[in-house]
PDB file of C-alpha atoms and ligand atoms in Angstrom:
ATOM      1  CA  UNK A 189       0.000   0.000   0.000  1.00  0.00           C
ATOM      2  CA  UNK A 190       1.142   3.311  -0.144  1.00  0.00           C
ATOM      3  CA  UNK A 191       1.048   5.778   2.112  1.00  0.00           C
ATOM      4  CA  UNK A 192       2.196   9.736   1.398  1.00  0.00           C
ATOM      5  CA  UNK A 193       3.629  12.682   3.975  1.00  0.00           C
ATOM      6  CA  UNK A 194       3.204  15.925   3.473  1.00  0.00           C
ATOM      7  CA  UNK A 195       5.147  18.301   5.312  1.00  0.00           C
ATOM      8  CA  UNK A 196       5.499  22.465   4.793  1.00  0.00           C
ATOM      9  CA  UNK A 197       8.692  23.647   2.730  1.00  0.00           C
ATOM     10  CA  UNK A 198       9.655  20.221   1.331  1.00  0.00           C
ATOM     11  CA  UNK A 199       7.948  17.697  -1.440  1.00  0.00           C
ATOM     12  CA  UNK A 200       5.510  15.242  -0.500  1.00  0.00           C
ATOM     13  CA  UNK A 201       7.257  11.797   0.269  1.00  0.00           C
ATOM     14  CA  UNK A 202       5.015   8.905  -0.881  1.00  0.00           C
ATOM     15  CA  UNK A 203       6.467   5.223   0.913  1.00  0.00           C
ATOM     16  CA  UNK A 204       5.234   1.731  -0.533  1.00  0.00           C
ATOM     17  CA  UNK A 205       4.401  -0.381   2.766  1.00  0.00           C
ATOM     18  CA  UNK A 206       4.522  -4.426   2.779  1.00  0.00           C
ATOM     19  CA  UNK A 207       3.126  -6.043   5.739  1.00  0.00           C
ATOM     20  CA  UNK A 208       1.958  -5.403   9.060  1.00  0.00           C
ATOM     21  CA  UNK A 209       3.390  -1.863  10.775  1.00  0.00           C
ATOM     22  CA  UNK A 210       2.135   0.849  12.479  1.00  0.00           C
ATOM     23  CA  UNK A 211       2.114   4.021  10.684  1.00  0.00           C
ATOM     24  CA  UNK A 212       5.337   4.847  12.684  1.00  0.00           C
ATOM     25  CA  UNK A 213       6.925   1.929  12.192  1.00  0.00           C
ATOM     26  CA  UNK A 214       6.260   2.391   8.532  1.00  0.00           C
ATOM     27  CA  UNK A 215       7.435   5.634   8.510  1.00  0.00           C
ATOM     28  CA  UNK A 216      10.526   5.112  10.553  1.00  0.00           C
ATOM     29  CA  UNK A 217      12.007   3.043   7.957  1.00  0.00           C
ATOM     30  CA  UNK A 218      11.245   4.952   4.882  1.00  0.00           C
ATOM     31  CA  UNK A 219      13.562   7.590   6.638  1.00  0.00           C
ATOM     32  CA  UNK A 220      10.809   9.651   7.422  1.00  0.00           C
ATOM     33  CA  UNK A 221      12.861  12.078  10.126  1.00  0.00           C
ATOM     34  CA  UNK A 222      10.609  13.849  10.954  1.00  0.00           C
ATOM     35  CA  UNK A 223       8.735  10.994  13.247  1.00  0.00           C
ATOM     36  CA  UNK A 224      11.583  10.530  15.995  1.00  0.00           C
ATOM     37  CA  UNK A 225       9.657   8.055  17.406  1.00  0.00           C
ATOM     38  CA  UNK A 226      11.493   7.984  20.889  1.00  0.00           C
ATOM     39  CA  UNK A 227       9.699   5.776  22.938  1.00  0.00           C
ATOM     40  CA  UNK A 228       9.546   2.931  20.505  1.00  0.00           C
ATOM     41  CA  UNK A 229       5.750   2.931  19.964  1.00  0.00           C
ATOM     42  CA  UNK A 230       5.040   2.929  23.779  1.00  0.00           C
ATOM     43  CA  UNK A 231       2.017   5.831  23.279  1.00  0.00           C
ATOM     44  CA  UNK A 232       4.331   8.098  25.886  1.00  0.00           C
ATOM     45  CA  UNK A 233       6.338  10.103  23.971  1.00  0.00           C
ATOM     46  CA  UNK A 234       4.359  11.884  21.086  1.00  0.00           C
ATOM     47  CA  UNK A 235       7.896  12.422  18.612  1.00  0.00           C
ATOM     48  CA  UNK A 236       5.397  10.305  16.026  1.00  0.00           C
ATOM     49  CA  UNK A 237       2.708  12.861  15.721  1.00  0.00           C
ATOM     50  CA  UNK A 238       1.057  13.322  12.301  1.00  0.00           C
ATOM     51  CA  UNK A 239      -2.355  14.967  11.248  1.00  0.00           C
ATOM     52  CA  UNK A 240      -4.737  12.588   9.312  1.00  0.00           C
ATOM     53  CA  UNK A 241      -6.776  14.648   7.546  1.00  0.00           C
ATOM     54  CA  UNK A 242     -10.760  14.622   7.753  1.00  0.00           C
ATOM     55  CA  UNK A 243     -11.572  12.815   4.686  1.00  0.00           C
ATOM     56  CA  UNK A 244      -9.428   9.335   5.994  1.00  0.00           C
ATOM     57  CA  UNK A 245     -10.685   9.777   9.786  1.00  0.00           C
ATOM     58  CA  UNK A 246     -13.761   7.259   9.337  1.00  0.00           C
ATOM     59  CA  UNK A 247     -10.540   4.816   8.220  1.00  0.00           C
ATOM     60  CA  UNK A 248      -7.888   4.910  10.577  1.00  0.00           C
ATOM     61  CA  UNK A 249     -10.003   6.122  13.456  1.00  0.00           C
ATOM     62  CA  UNK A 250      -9.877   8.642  16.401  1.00  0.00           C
ATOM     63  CA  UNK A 251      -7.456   9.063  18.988  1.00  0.00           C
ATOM     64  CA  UNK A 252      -9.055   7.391  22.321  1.00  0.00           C
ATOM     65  CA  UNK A 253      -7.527   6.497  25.894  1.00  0.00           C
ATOM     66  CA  UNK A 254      -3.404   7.044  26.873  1.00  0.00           C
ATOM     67  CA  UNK A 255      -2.981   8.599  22.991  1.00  0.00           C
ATOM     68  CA  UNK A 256      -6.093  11.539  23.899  1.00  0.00           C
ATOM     69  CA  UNK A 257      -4.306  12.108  26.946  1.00  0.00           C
ATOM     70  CA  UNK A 258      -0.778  12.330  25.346  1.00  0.00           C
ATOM     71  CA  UNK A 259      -1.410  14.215  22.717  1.00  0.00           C
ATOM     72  CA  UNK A 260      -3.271  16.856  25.389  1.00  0.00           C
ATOM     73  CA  UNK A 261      -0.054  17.447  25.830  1.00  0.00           C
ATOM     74  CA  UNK A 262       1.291  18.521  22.189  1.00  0.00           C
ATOM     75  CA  UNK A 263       1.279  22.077  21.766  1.00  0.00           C
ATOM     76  CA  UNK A 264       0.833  21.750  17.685  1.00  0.00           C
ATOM     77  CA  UNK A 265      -2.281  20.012  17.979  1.00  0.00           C
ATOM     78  CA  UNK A 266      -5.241  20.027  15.809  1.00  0.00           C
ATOM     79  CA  UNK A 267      -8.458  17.712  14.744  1.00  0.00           C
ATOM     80  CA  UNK A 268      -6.848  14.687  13.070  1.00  0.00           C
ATOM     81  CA  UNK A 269      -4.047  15.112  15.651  1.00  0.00           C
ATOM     82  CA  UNK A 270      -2.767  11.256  15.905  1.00  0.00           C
ATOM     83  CA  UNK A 271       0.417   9.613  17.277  1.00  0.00           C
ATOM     84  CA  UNK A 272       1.422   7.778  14.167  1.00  0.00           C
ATOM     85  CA  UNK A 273       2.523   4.852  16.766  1.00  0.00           C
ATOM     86  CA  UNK A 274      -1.173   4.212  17.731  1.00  0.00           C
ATOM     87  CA  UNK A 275      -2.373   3.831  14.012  1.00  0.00           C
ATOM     88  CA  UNK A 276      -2.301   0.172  12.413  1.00  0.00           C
ATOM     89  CA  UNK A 277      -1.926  -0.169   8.890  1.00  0.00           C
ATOM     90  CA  UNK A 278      -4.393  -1.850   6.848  1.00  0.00           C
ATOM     91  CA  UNK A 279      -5.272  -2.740   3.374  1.00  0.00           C
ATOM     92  CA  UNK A 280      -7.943   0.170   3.626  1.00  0.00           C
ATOM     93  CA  UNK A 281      -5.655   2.580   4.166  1.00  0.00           C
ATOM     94  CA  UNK A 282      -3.958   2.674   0.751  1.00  0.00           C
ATOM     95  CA  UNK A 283      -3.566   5.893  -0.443  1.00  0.00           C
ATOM     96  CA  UNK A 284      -3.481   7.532   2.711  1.00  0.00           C
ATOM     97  CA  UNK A 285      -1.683  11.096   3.128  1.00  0.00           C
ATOM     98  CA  UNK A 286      -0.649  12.724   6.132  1.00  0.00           C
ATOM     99  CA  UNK A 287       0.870  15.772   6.936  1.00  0.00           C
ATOM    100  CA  UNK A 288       3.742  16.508   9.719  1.00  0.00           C
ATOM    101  CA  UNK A 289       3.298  19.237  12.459  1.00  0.00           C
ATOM    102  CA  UNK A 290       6.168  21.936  11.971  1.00  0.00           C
ATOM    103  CA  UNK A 291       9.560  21.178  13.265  1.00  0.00           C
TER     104      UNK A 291
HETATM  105  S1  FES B 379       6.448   6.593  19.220  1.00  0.00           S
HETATM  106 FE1  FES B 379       6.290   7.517  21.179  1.00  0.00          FE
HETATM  107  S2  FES B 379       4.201   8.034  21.311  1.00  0.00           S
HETATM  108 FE2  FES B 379       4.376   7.160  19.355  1.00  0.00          FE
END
């Protein structure tokens, strides 16, 4: 599947994805910097924030428990706020696109 990132001031990166990841874990080896990723995918460290726009919402879902609270946290947050880490990959999600917060 592919998946694209969008991020201000550079071109949008679009990554082909085989298997079972997280959107993080997708993204972290595609050399997607920008998601740091610290914690590993533990939902406590919010370096693997991304905005999912509107449109794919209904798809990869809402942010709910430990990710809400984390992400109350973030000061770049907006709707479709999501910690890349908490989103699963799946066949339904081809063609999804979302952007980065600014550095
Ligand atoms: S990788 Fe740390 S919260 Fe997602």
């Amino acid at each position: 599947m592919k998946i694209t990132f969008k991020a201000a001031g550079s071109e949008d990166r679009t990554i082909e994805v085989h298997g079972s990841l997280t959107l993080m874990e997708a993204a972290v080896r595609h050399g997607i910097d920008e998601i740091l990723a610290e914690c590993g995918g533990a939902c406590s460290c919010a370096t693997c924030h991304v905005y999912v726009p509107d449109e794919w919402l209904a798809v990869t879902g809402e942010a709910g428990g430990m990710e809400l609270e984390l992400l109350e946290c973030v000061e770049a947050r907006r709707p479709g706020s999501r910690l890349s880490c908490q989103i699963n990959l799946s066949p339904a999600m081809d063609g999804l696109t979302v952007e980065l917060p600014p550095a």
